Coordinates of C-alpha atoms in Angstrom, one line a residue:
Chain A
X1 CA 0.0 0.0 0.0
X2 CA 2.8 2.4 0.9
X3 CA 4.7 1.6 -2.3
X4 CA 1.6 2.0 -4.5
X5 CA 0.5 5.2 -2.8
X6 CA 3.9 6.8 -3.1
X7 CA 4.4 5.5 -6.7
X8 CA 1.1 7.1 -7.6
X9 CA 2.1 10.4 -6.0
X10 CA 5.4 10.4 -7.9
X11 CA 3.6 9.5 -11.1
X12 CA 1.1 12.3 -10.7
X13 CA 4.0 14.8 -10.1
X14 CA 5.4 13.6 -13.4
X15 CA 2.1 14.0 -15.2
X16 CA 1.4 17.4 -13.8
X17 CA 4.9 18.9 -14.2
X18 CA 6.3 17.1 -17.3
X19 CA 7.7 19.4 -19.8
X20 CA 8.1 22.2 -17.3
X21 CA 11.3 23.5 -15.8
X22 CA 10.2 22.4 -12.3
X23 CA 10.2 18.8 -13.4
X24 CA 13.8 19.0 -14.5
X25 CA 14.8 20.6 -11.3
X26 CA 12.9 17.9 -9.3
X27 CA 14.9 15.3 -11.1
X28 CA 18.0 17.2 -10.1
X29 CA 16.9 17.2 -6.5
X30 CA 16.1 13.5 -6.6
X31 CA 19.6 12.8 -7.9
X32 CA 21.0 14.9 -5.1
X33 CA 19.1 12.9 -2.6
X34 CA 20.2 9.7 -4.1
X35 CA 23.8 10.9 -4.0
X36 CA 23.4 11.8 -0.4
X37 CA 22.1 8.3 0.4
X38 CA 25.1 6.8 -1.3
X39 CA 27.4 9.1 0.6
X40 CA 25.8 8.0 3.9
X41 CA 26.1 4.3 2.9
X42 CA 29.7 4.9 2.1
X43 CA 30.3 6.6 5.4
X44 CA 31.2 10.0 3.7
X45 CA 29.8 12.1 6.6
X46 CA 31.0 15.5 5.3
X47 CA 29.8 14.8 1.8
X48 CA 26.4 13.6 2.9
X49 CA 26.0 16.7 5.1
X50 CA 27.0 19.0 2.2
X51 CA 24.6 17.3 -0.2
X52 CA 21.8 17.3 2.4
X53 CA 22.3 21.0 2.9
X54 CA 22.2 21.6 -0.9
X55 CA 19.2 19.4 -1.3
X56 CA 17.3 21.3 1.5
X57 CA 18.3 24.6 0.0
X58 CA 17.4 23.5 -3.5
X59 CA 13.9 22.4 -2.3
X60 CA 13.4 25.8 -0.9
X61 CA 14.8 27.6 -3.9
X62 CA 12.6 25.6 -6.3
X63 CA 9.5 26.8 -4.5
X64 CA 10.6 30.4 -4.6
X65 CA 12.0 30.5 -8.1
X66 CA 9.3 28.4 -9.8
X67 CA 6.4 29.6 -7.7
X68 CA 4.7 31.0 -10.8
X69 CA 5.1 27.8 -12.8
X70 CA 3.9 25.7 -9.8
X71 CA 1.0 28.0 -9.3
X72 CA 0.0 27.9 -13.0
X73 CA 0.1 24.1 -12.9
X74 CA -2.0 23.8 -9.7
X75 CA -4.4 26.7 -10.4
X76 CA -5.1 25.7 -13.9
X77 CA -6.4 22.3 -12.8
X78 CA -9.2 21.3 -10.6
X79 CA -8.8 18.6 -7.9
X80 CA -9.9 15.8 -10.2
X81 CA -7.4 16.9 -12.8
X82 CA -4.6 17.0 -10.1
X83 CA -5.5 13.6 -8.7
X84 CA -6.6 11.7 -11.7
X85 CA -6.8 13.6 -15.0
X86 CA -4.2 13.5 -17.8
X87 CA -3.5 16.8 -19.4
X88 CA -3.6 16.3 -23.1
X89 CA -1.4 18.8 -24.9
X90 CA -2.5 17.8 -28.4
X91 CA -3.8 20.5 -30.6
X92 CA -4.7 20.6 -34.2
X93 CA -2.2 21.5 -36.8
X94 CA -2.9 24.9 -38.2
X95 CA -3.2 23.5 -41.7
X96 CA -4.2 26.6 -43.4
X97 CA -1.3 28.5 -41.9
X98 CA 1.1 25.8 -43.1
X99 CA -0.3 25.7 -46.6
X100 CA -0.5 29.5 -47.0
X101 CA 3.1 29.7 -45.9
X102 CA 4.1 26.9 -48.3
X103 CA 2.6 28.7 -51.2
X104 CA 4.1 32.0 -49.9
X105 CA 7.5 30.2 -49.9
X106 CA 6.8 28.8 -53.4
X107 CA 6.0 32.4 -54.6
X108 CA 9.4 33.5 -53.2
X109 CA 11.1 30.4 -54.6
X110 CA 12.4 29.4 -51.2
X111 CA 12.7 25.7 -50.9
X112 CA 11.1 23.9 -48.0
X113 CA 10.3 20.4 -46.8
X114 CA 7.7 19.7 -44.2
X115 CA 6.9 16.2 -42.7
X116 CA 3.5 15.4 -41.2
X117 CA 4.0 12.0 -39.4
X118 CA 1.3 9.4 -39.5
X119 CA 1.1 6.5 -37.1
X120 CA 4.5 5.1 -38.0
X121 CA 7.5 5.9 -35.9
X122 CA 9.9 8.0 -37.8
X123 CA 12.8 8.1 -35.3
X124 CA 14.7 5.3 -37.0
X125 CA 14.5 6.7 -40.5
X126 CA 15.2 10.4 -39.7
X127 CA 18.8 11.3 -39.1
X128 CA 20.2 14.3 -37.4
X129 CA 18.1 17.4 -37.0
X130 CA 17.7 19.7 -34.0
X131 CA 14.9 19.3 -31.5
X132 CA 12.9 22.5 -31.6
X133 CA 9.4 22.2 -30.2
X134 CA 8.2 25.6 -31.3
X135 CA 4.7 26.7 -32.2
X136 CA 3.8 26.6 -35.8
X137 CA 3.5 30.1 -37.3
X138 CA 4.0 31.7 -40.7
X139 CA 7.0 33.7 -39.4
X140 CA 8.6 30.6 -37.8
X141 CA 8.4 28.5 -41.0
X142 CA 9.6 31.4 -43.1
X143 CA 12.6 31.9 -40.9
X144 CA 13.5 28.2 -40.7
X145 CA 13.7 28.0 -44.5
X146 CA 15.3 31.3 -45.0
X147 CA 18.4 30.9 -47.2
X148 CA 20.8 32.0 -44.6
X149 CA 19.4 29.8 -41.9
X150 CA 21.8 26.9 -41.2
X151 CA 19.0 24.4 -41.0
X152 CA 17.1 25.5 -44.1
X153 CA 18.1 22.5 -46.1
X154 CA 16.7 20.0 -43.7
X155 CA 13.1 19.0 -43.2
X156 CA 10.9 20.1 -40.4
X157 CA 8.7 17.6 -38.5
X158 CA 5.3 19.0 -37.6
X159 CA 3.3 17.3 -34.9
X160 CA 0.1 18.9 -33.7
X161 CA 0.7 22.6 -33.6
X162 CA 4.4 22.3 -32.9
X163 CA 7.5 22.0 -35.0
X164 CA 9.2 19.2 -33.3
X165 CA 12.4 19.1 -35.2
X166 CA 14.3 21.2 -37.8
X167 CA 17.1 20.3 -40.1
X168 CA 16.1 16.7 -40.2
X169 CA 17.7 14.4 -42.9
X170 CA 15.3 12.1 -44.6
X171 CA 16.1 8.9 -46.4
X172 CA 16.3 9.3 -50.2
X173 CA 14.1 7.4 -52.7
X174 CA 15.8 5.0 -55.0
X175 CA 13.0 5.1 -57.6
X176 CA 14.0 5.6 -61.2
X177 CA 10.6 6.8 -62.3
X178 CA 10.8 10.2 -60.6
X179 CA 10.9 13.2 -62.9
X180 CA 14.5 14.2 -63.7
X181 CA 13.6 17.7 -62.5
X182 CA 13.2 16.5 -59.0
X183 CA 16.2 17.3 -56.8
X184 CA 17.4 15.9 -53.5
X185 CA 14.6 17.6 -51.6
X186 CA 12.0 15.8 -53.7
X187 CA 13.8 12.5 -53.5
X188 CA 14.0 12.8 -49.7
X189 CA 10.2 13.5 -49.5
X190 CA 9.5 10.6 -51.8
X191 CA 11.8 8.4 -49.8
X192 CA 10.2 9.0 -46.5
X193 CA 6.7 8.8 -48.0
X194 CA 7.5 5.4 -49.5
X195 CA 8.8 3.9 -46.3
X196 CA 6.2 5.3 -43.9
X197 CA 2.7 6.6 -43.7
X198 CA 4.0 10.2 -43.3
X199 CA 2.9 12.9 -45.6
X200 CA 5.7 15.2 -46.9
X201 CA 5.2 18.6 -48.4
X202 CA 8.0 20.0 -50.6
X203 CA 8.3 23.6 -51.9
X204 CA 10.5 23.5 -55.1
X205 CA 13.1 26.2 -54.9
X206 CA 13.7 26.2 -58.7
X207 CA 10.2 26.1 -60.1
X208 CA 8.3 27.6 -57.1
X209 CA 5.8 24.7 -56.9
X210 CA 4.3 22.8 -54.1
X211 CA 4.8 19.1 -54.3
X212 CA 3.1 16.5 -52.1
X213 CA 4.5 13.0 -51.4
X214 CA 2.2 10.4 -49.9
X215 CA 2.9 6.7 -50.1
X216 CA 4.3 6.1 -53.6
X217 CA 2.5 9.2 -55.1
X218 CA 4.5 12.3 -55.7
X219 CA 2.9 15.2 -57.5
X220 CA 2.6 18.9 -57.8
X221 CA -0.5 20.5 -56.2
X222 CA -1.6 23.8 -57.5
X223 CA -4.9 24.1 -55.7
X224 CA -4.7 25.2 -52.1
X225 CA -8.1 23.6 -51.3
X226 CA -7.0 20.2 -52.6
X227 CA -3.9 20.4 -50.4
X228 CA -6.0 21.5 -47.4
X229 CA -8.3 18.5 -47.9
X230 CA -5.4 16.1 -48.3
X231 CA -3.7 17.4 -45.2
X232 CA -6.9 17.3 -43.3
X233 CA -7.4 13.7 -44.4
X234 CA -3.9 12.8 -43.3
X235 CA -3.6 14.7 -40.0
X236 CA -7.3 14.8 -39.3
X237 CA -7.9 14.8 -35.6
X238 CA -8.7 11.2 -35.2
X239 CA -5.6 9.9 -36.9
X240 CA -3.2 12.4 -35.5
X241 CA -4.6 12.2 -32.0
X242 CA -4.7 8.5 -32.1
X243 CA -1.0 8.4 -32.9
X244 CA -0.3 11.0 -30.3
X245 CA -2.4 9.3 -27.7
X246 CA -0.6 6.0 -28.4
X247 CA 2.7 7.7 -27.9
X248 CA 1.5 9.5 -24.8
X249 CA 0.1 6.3 -23.3
X250 CA 3.4 4.6 -23.8
X251 CA 5.1 7.5 -22.1
X252 CA 2.8 7.4 -19.1
X253 CA 3.2 3.6 -18.9
X254 CA 6.9 4.0 -18.8
X255 CA 6.6 6.8 -16.2
X256 CA 4.3 4.8 -14.0
X257 CA 6.6 1.8 -14.2
X258 CA 9.6 3.9 -13.4
X259 CA 7.8 5.5 -10.4
X260 CA 6.9 2.0 -9.1
X261 CA 10.5 0.7 -9.5
X262 CA 12.0 3.9 -7.9
X263 CA 9.6 3.8 -4.9
X264 CA 10.1 0.1 -4.5
X265 CA 13.8 0.6 -4.5
X266 CA 13.6 3.3 -1.9
X267 CA 11.2 1.2 0.1
X268 CA 13.5 -1.8 0.1
X269 CA 16.5 0.4 0.9
X270 CA 14.5 1.5 4.0
X271 CA 13.3 -1.9 5.1
X272 CA 16.5 -3.7 4.6
X273 CA 19.8 -3.1 6.2
X274 CA 21.0 -3.0 9.7
X275 CA 18.3 -4.2 12.2
X276 CA 17.5 -1.9 15.1
X277 CA 15.3 -2.4 18.2
X278 CA 13.0 0.1 19.8
X279 CA 10.4 -0.1 22.5
X280 CA 7.3 2.1 23.3
X281 CA 4.6 2.2 25.9
X282 CA 1.5 2.0 23.9
X283 CA -2.0 2.7 25.3
X284 CA -4.4 -0.2 24.9
X285 CA -7.5 0.6 22.9
X286 CA -10.6 -1.4 23.4
X287 CA -12.9 -2.0 20.4
X288 CA -16.1 -3.7 19.6
X289 CA -17.4 -3.5 23.2
X290 CA -21.0 -4.4 23.7
X291 CA -22.7 -1.0 24.0
X292 CA -24.8 -2.3 26.9
X293 CA -21.6 -2.8 29.0
X294 CA -18.9 -0.6 30.2
X295 CA -15.3 -1.1 31.2
X296 CA -15.0 -0.8 34.9
X297 CA -11.5 -2.0 35.4
X298 CA -8.4 -3.1 33.5
X299 CA -5.2 -4.5 34.7
X300 CA -3.1 -2.2 32.5
X301 CA -3.6 1.0 30.6
X302 CA -0.6 0.6 28.4
X303 CA 1.7 -2.2 27.3
X304 CA 5.4 -2.2 26.6
X305 CA 5.9 -3.1 22.9
X306 CA 9.3 -4.1 21.6
X307 CA 9.8 -3.6 17.8
X308 CA 12.6 -4.2 15.3
X309 CA 13.3 -3.2 11.7
X310 CA 15.8 -1.4 9.6
X311 CA 17.6 1.6 11.1
X312 CA 15.8 4.1 8.9
X313 CA 12.4 2.7 9.6
X314 CA 12.9 2.5 13.3
X315 CA 14.4 6.0 13.4
X316 CA 11.3 7.4 11.7
X317 CA 8.7 5.4 13.7
X318 CA 6.5 7.3 16.2
X319 CA 4.6 5.8 19.1
X320 CA 1.3 7.0 17.6
X321 CA 1.9 4.8 14.6
X322 CA 1.7 1.7 16.8
X323 CA -1.7 0.6 17.9
X324 CA -2.7 -2.0 20.4
X325 CA -6.4 -2.8 19.9
X326 CA -8.2 -5.4 21.9
X327 CA -11.4 -6.9 20.5
X328 CA -14.0 -7.0 23.2
X329 CA -16.7 -8.5 21.0
X330 CA -16.4 -11.8 22.9
X331 CA -16.2 -10.3 26.4
X332 CA -18.8 -11.0 29.0
X333 CA -19.9 -9.3 32.2
X334 CA -17.2 -9.7 34.8
X335 CA -13.5 -10.3 34.6
X336 CA -12.1 -11.2 31.1
X337 CA -8.6 -12.2 30.3
X338 CA -7.1 -11.4 26.9
X339 CA -3.8 -12.5 25.5
X340 CA -2.3 -9.8 23.2
X341 CA -1.3 -11.4 19.9
X342 CA 0.4 -9.8 16.9
X343 CA -3.1 -9.5 15.3
X344 CA -4.0 -7.0 18.0
X345 CA -1.1 -4.8 17.3
X346 CA -1.0 -2.5 14.3
X347 CA 2.5 -1.7 13.0
X348 CA 3.8 0.4 10.2
X349 CA 4.9 -1.8 7.2
X350 CA 8.3 -3.3 7.5
X351 CA 8.4 -3.2 11.3
X352 CA 8.4 -6.5 13.2
X353 CA 6.9 -7.1 16.6
X354 CA 9.4 -8.6 19.1
X355 CA 7.7 -8.6 22.4
X356 CA 4.7 -7.3 24.4
X357 CA 4.7 -6.9 28.1
X358 CA 2.4 -7.8 29.8
X359 CA 1.1 -10.2 27.2
X360 CA -2.2 -10.7 29.1
X361 CA -4.7 -8.0 29.9
X362 CA -7.5 -8.4 32.4
X363 CA -10.6 -6.4 31.6
X364 CA -13.6 -6.2 33.8
X365 CA -16.9 -5.3 32.1
X366 CA -20.2 -4.5 33.7
X367 CA -23.6 -3.3 32.8
X368 CA -24.1 0.3 33.9
X369 CA -26.8 1.0 36.4
X370 CA -27.9 3.5 39.1
X371 CA -28.7 3.1 42.7
X372 CA -29.9 5.3 45.6
X373 CA -27.7 4.8 48.6
X374 CA -27.9 6.2 52.2
X375 CA -24.9 8.3 53.2
X376 CA -22.9 7.5 56.4
X377 CA -20.3 9.7 57.9
X378 CA -16.9 8.0 58.3
X379 CA -15.7 9.4 61.7
X380 CA -12.1 8.9 62.6
X381 CA -9.7 10.1 65.3
X382 CA -10.5 10.6 68.9
X383 CA -13.1 12.8 70.5
X384 CA -11.9 14.9 73.5
X385 CA -12.4 13.2 76.8
X386 CA -15.7 13.9 78.4
X387 CA -17.4 14.6 75.1
X388 CA -19.9 12.4 73.3
X389 CA -21.2 12.7 69.7
X390 CA -24.8 11.8 70.2
X391 CA -26.3 12.2 66.8
X392 CA -25.7 13.6 63.3
X393 CA -28.0 14.5 60.5
X394 CA -26.8 14.2 57.0
X395 CA -28.2 16.2 54.1
X396 CA -29.0 14.8 51.7
X397 CA -29.5 11.6 53.5
X398 CA -29.3 9.6 50.3
X399 CA -27.5 10.1 47.0
X400 CA -27.9 8.5 43.6
X401 CA -24.8 6.9 42.2
X402 CA -24.0 5.1 39.0
X403 CA -21.6 2.4 38.1
X404 CA -21.4 -1.3 37.2
X405 CA -24.4 -3.3 38.2
X406 CA -22.3 -6.0 39.8
X407 CA -20.6 -3.4 42.0
X408 CA -23.8 -1.6 42.8
X409 CA -25.4 -4.8 44.0
X410 CA -22.7 -5.2 46.7
X411 CA -23.1 -1.7 48.0
X412 CA -25.7 -0.7 50.5
X413 CA -24.1 2.5 51.9
X414 CA -22.0 5.3 50.5
X415 CA -19.5 6.7 53.0
X416 CA -18.1 10.2 53.3
X417 CA -14.4 11.0 53.2
X418 CA -12.9 10.6 56.7
X419 CA -14.0 13.3 59.2
X420 CA -11.7 13.8 62.1
X421 CA -13.1 14.1 65.6
X422 CA -10.1 15.7 67.2
X423 CA -11.1 19.3 66.5
X424 CA -14.7 18.9 67.5
X425 CA -15.6 20.7 70.7
X426 CA -19.2 21.5 70.3
X427 CA -22.2 20.9 68.1
X428 CA -21.8 22.3 64.6
X429 CA -22.1 21.7 60.9
X430 CA -19.6 20.7 58.3
X431 CA -19.5 19.9 54.6
X432 CA -17.8 16.7 53.5
X433 CA -17.2 15.0 50.2
X434 CA -18.4 11.5 49.4
X435 CA -15.7 8.8 49.1
X436 CA -16.5 6.9 45.8
X437 CA -15.1 3.5 46.1
X438 CA -14.3 1.8 43.8
X439 CA -13.2 4.7 41.6
X440 CA -15.5 3.6 38.8
X441 CA -18.4 4.7 40.9
X442 CA -19.8 8.1 39.9
X443 CA -22.3 10.4 41.3
X444 CA -25.4 10.5 39.1
X445 CA -26.3 13.8 37.5
X446 CA -28.6 15.7 39.8
X447 CA -27.0 14.4 43.0
X448 CA -24.3 16.2 45.0
X449 CA -20.8 14.9 45.5
X450 CA -20.8 16.3 49.0
X451 CA -23.1 16.4 52.0
X452 CA -23.8 18.7 54.9
X453 CA -23.5 17.1 58.4
X454 CA -25.2 18.7 61.4
X455 CA -23.7 17.0 64.4
X456 CA -24.6 17.2 68.1
X457 CA -22.1 16.9 70.9
X458 CA -22.8 16.8 74.7
X459 CA -20.8 16.4 77.8
X460 CA -20.6 12.8 79.1
X461 CA -22.9 12.3 82.1
X462 CA -22.5 8.7 83.0
X463 CA -21.5 6.4 85.8
X464 CA -19.0 5.0 83.2
X465 CA -15.6 6.4 83.5
X466 CA -14.5 8.5 80.6
X467 CA -11.8 6.6 78.7
Chain B
X1 CA -97.5 -2.7 72.4
X2 CA -95.5 -1.7 75.5
X3 CA -94.3 -5.3 75.7
X4 CA -93.1 -5.1 72.1
X5 CA -91.0 -2.0 72.8
X6 CA -89.5 -3.6 75.9
X7 CA -88.6 -6.6 73.7
X8 CA -86.9 -4.3 71.2
X9 CA -84.9 -2.6 73.9
X10 CA -83.9 -5.9 75.4
X11 CA -82.5 -7.1 72.0
X12 CA -80.5 -3.8 71.6
X13 CA -79.0 -4.2 75.1
X14 CA -78.1 -7.8 74.4
X15 CA -76.4 -6.9 71.1
X16 CA -74.4 -4.1 72.8
X17 CA -73.4 -6.3 75.6
X18 CA -72.2 -9.1 73.3
X19 CA -70.1 -6.8 71.1
X20 CA -68.5 -5.1 74.1
X21 CA -67.5 -8.5 75.5
X22 CA -65.9 -9.3 72.1
X23 CA -63.8 -6.2 72.1
X24 CA -62.6 -6.9 75.6
X25 CA -61.7 -10.4 74.7
X26 CA -59.9 -9.2 71.6
X27 CA -58.0 -6.5 73.6
X28 CA -56.9 -9.3 76.0
X29 CA -55.6 -11.3 73.1
X30 CA -53.8 -8.3 71.5
X31 CA -56.0 -8.4 68.4
X32 CA -57.3 -5.1 67.2
X33 CA -61.1 -4.6 67.4
X34 CA -61.6 -4.5 63.6
X35 CA -60.4 -8.0 63.2
X36 CA -56.9 -7.3 61.5
X37 CA -53.7 -8.0 63.5
X38 CA -52.0 -4.9 65.0
X39 CA -48.6 -4.1 63.4
X40 CA -45.3 -4.4 65.2
X41 CA -43.9 -0.9 65.8
X42 CA -40.3 0.0 66.6
X43 CA -40.3 3.0 68.9
X44 CA -36.6 3.3 69.7
X45 CA -33.3 2.0 68.4
X46 CA -30.1 3.2 69.9
X47 CA -26.5 2.1 70.2
X48 CA -25.0 2.8 73.6
X49 CA -22.0 2.1 75.7
X50 CA -23.8 0.2 78.4
X51 CA -27.1 -1.0 79.7
X52 CA -28.5 -0.5 83.1
X53 CA -31.4 -2.9 83.3
X54 CA -33.3 -2.0 80.2
X55 CA -32.0 1.6 80.1
X56 CA -29.3 2.6 77.6
X57 CA -26.3 4.4 79.0
X58 CA -24.4 6.9 76.8
X59 CA -26.3 6.5 73.5
X60 CA -24.1 7.9 70.8
X61 CA -22.9 7.6 67.2
X62 CA -19.2 7.4 67.9
X63 CA -17.6 4.9 70.2
X64 CA -14.0 4.4 71.2
X65 CA -12.5 1.0 70.4
X66 CA -11.2 1.1 74.0
X67 CA -14.7 0.0 75.1
X68 CA -15.1 -3.7 75.5
X69 CA -18.6 -3.9 74.3
X70 CA -21.3 -1.8 72.8
X71 CA -25.0 -2.4 72.8
X72 CA -28.0 -1.9 70.5
X73 CA -31.3 -1.5 72.3
X74 CA -34.6 -1.7 70.5
X75 CA -38.0 -1.0 72.0
X76 CA -41.3 -2.1 70.4
X77 CA -44.8 -0.9 71.2
X78 CA -47.0 -2.6 70.4
X79 CA -45.9 -6.1 70.0
X80 CA -49.0 -7.9 68.5
X81 CA -47.8 -11.4 69.3
X82 CA -44.7 -13.3 70.3
X83 CA -42.3 -13.0 67.5
X84 CA -38.6 -12.9 66.6
X85 CA -36.6 -9.9 65.3
X86 CA -33.0 -9.7 64.2
X87 CA -30.1 -7.3 64.9
X88 CA -27.6 -7.5 62.0
X89 CA -24.3 -5.9 62.8
X90 CA -22.3 -4.7 59.8
X91 CA -18.8 -3.2 59.6
X92 CA -19.0 -1.3 56.3
X93 CA -20.9 -3.8 54.2
X94 CA -19.6 -6.9 55.9
X95 CA -22.0 -8.8 58.1
X96 CA -20.3 -9.4 61.4
X97 CA -23.2 -10.8 63.5
X98 CA -26.8 -11.6 63.2
X99 CA -28.6 -11.9 66.6
X100 CA -32.1 -13.3 66.9
X101 CA -34.2 -11.7 69.7
X102 CA -37.7 -12.7 70.8
X103 CA -40.4 -10.1 71.4
X104 CA -43.4 -10.6 73.6
X105 CA -46.7 -8.7 73.6
X106 CA -47.9 -6.1 74.4
X107 CA -44.6 -4.2 74.4
X108 CA -41.0 -5.3 74.6
X109 CA -37.5 -3.9 74.8
X110 CA -34.5 -6.0 73.9
X111 CA -30.9 -5.5 73.1
X112 CA -27.9 -7.2 71.5
X113 CA -24.2 -6.5 72.1
X114 CA -21.0 -6.6 70.1
X115 CA -17.6 -7.1 71.6
X116 CA -15.2 -4.6 69.8
X117 CA -11.5 -4.5 69.2
X118 CA -9.0 -2.1 67.7
X119 CA -9.3 -3.8 64.3
X120 CA -13.1 -3.0 64.3
X121 CA -12.5 0.7 63.8
X122 CA -14.6 2.1 61.0
X123 CA -18.2 2.8 60.1
X124 CA -20.8 0.4 61.4
X125 CA -24.5 -0.1 61.2
X126 CA -27.1 -2.3 62.9
X127 CA -30.0 -3.3 60.7
X128 CA -33.1 -4.3 62.6
X129 CA -35.3 -6.7 60.6
X130 CA -38.5 -8.6 61.4
X131 CA -38.7 -12.3 60.9
X132 CA -39.7 -11.8 57.2
X133 CA -36.4 -9.9 56.6
X134 CA -38.2 -6.5 56.3
X135 CA -35.9 -3.8 57.5
X136 CA -37.5 -1.9 60.4
X137 CA -34.6 0.6 61.0
X138 CA -30.9 1.0 60.5
X139 CA -28.8 2.6 63.2
X140 CA -25.4 4.0 62.0
X141 CA -22.4 4.7 64.2
X142 CA -18.6 4.6 64.0
X143 CA -15.9 2.9 66.1
X144 CA -12.9 5.1 66.4
X145 CA -9.7 5.5 68.4

């Protein structure tokens, strides 16, 4: 679960930030982090510290420097797009712009060759060239094929609304039946069209004509509308997008796999390695208790849990990540004994349970109830010689208490806290709190937790000697 | 006619005489005149340091454990018939002794006693019950230093 979740987060970061500068810097930071781990593994303390510092600073700098780019990525997308969606960058080729520019170049007798890939992969057939990735525009095409431009002899590869590559060298056709007036540019167009499903548009420098090569057909096109229809037929949205989607899907599949492999590697580097021990006092949580019962007593509130795992995992583990949960679904009224097993203990992945102390927990359950009990004062100490405590009135004389039914059944009186007799000289009144024993006993709402005692003292008049 | 009225008067006198005799007889037996048995009534319950005859000495609610013995006196009036009552001595909620005492009509006073030691310090109570176990009264006191 940990691996899958983190792989997905990494994959989403790739999907959201691919093609941006942030992504490249993130890769840089990842490499720095990896170097730091290697340095740690090799015991290069100073190097690891230095890299750690650089990584921390870089992470901070990336947020500051690329805040606008990050903001644009996050603001432009809704939550669904961030968590799930795939941003498609495909856009339609501005065919009319391309054709207008082609005829403009033809009018100026400037040679040009433009490739519109189909579904076939052209990478193995095209040689050289410079990656460009610029938006298609009249000015851009004009400037690429301008005589003084170093790349004007090569072909441009147009995918979607972008010129992906300029100065590309295409394979030449070996056909003999091509018109003798066709030069190298035409042969290159014919060559690529023969070998792939790409459509190649050539502007003849000598005759100022526009020639289209598709499959084995090579011919001059004079009508702009015919050319528009042909190009639309070739790079019509379905075909073009299908090809692009296929490529994009492949890219995402590779990215997802890479994220999975990377996170798995990080995970296993965490979970393996030198074993380390740690112990925590974890509070016991009781679950699935019958709602009609309540816990009136337990032998322990927390257990001592000994764990082991790789140094990195153990170092990062916190006590709140360890849970001890006892299932009380089988518990009955009275005292229940539970042995804590590994199933009762929730641990972070990769951490192994070594010991639990105590391994047995006694839990007493009872059905809650209420009872009205008379109050009795718990006098202690010694009354002064010659005095007698003849009577006392307690107000309220009875209080309502709540607690476990089993305990309530054994009680017939509730006593006050101890009241010392030593200070009593004459009749008077005092306020005293009730002693709730056992501690699970509670005063019911509406009853007081203390009582008023009016006591009456008199001098001893008796034949019995005062003791 | 005069004889008739004399006869009526004689019958009235006879009825009155008979009913008065019944009441006297019932009073002698301790049975209330209306035919239902008179209820036992506890008029006094006290814990004391000593007894002089049937009189409690130094009734109190706190007793020193230096005393050898304490007493619980109960007085009943009326006592409808000869019957038993019980004095149950508790220290906290632990029953220490249950003493059976016999009452005799028409009124009766009786007591039980408890020998006390230092270890008996704490709150006590004596519950007085009839022979059906019905609690007639509870007397609360403490044994202290």
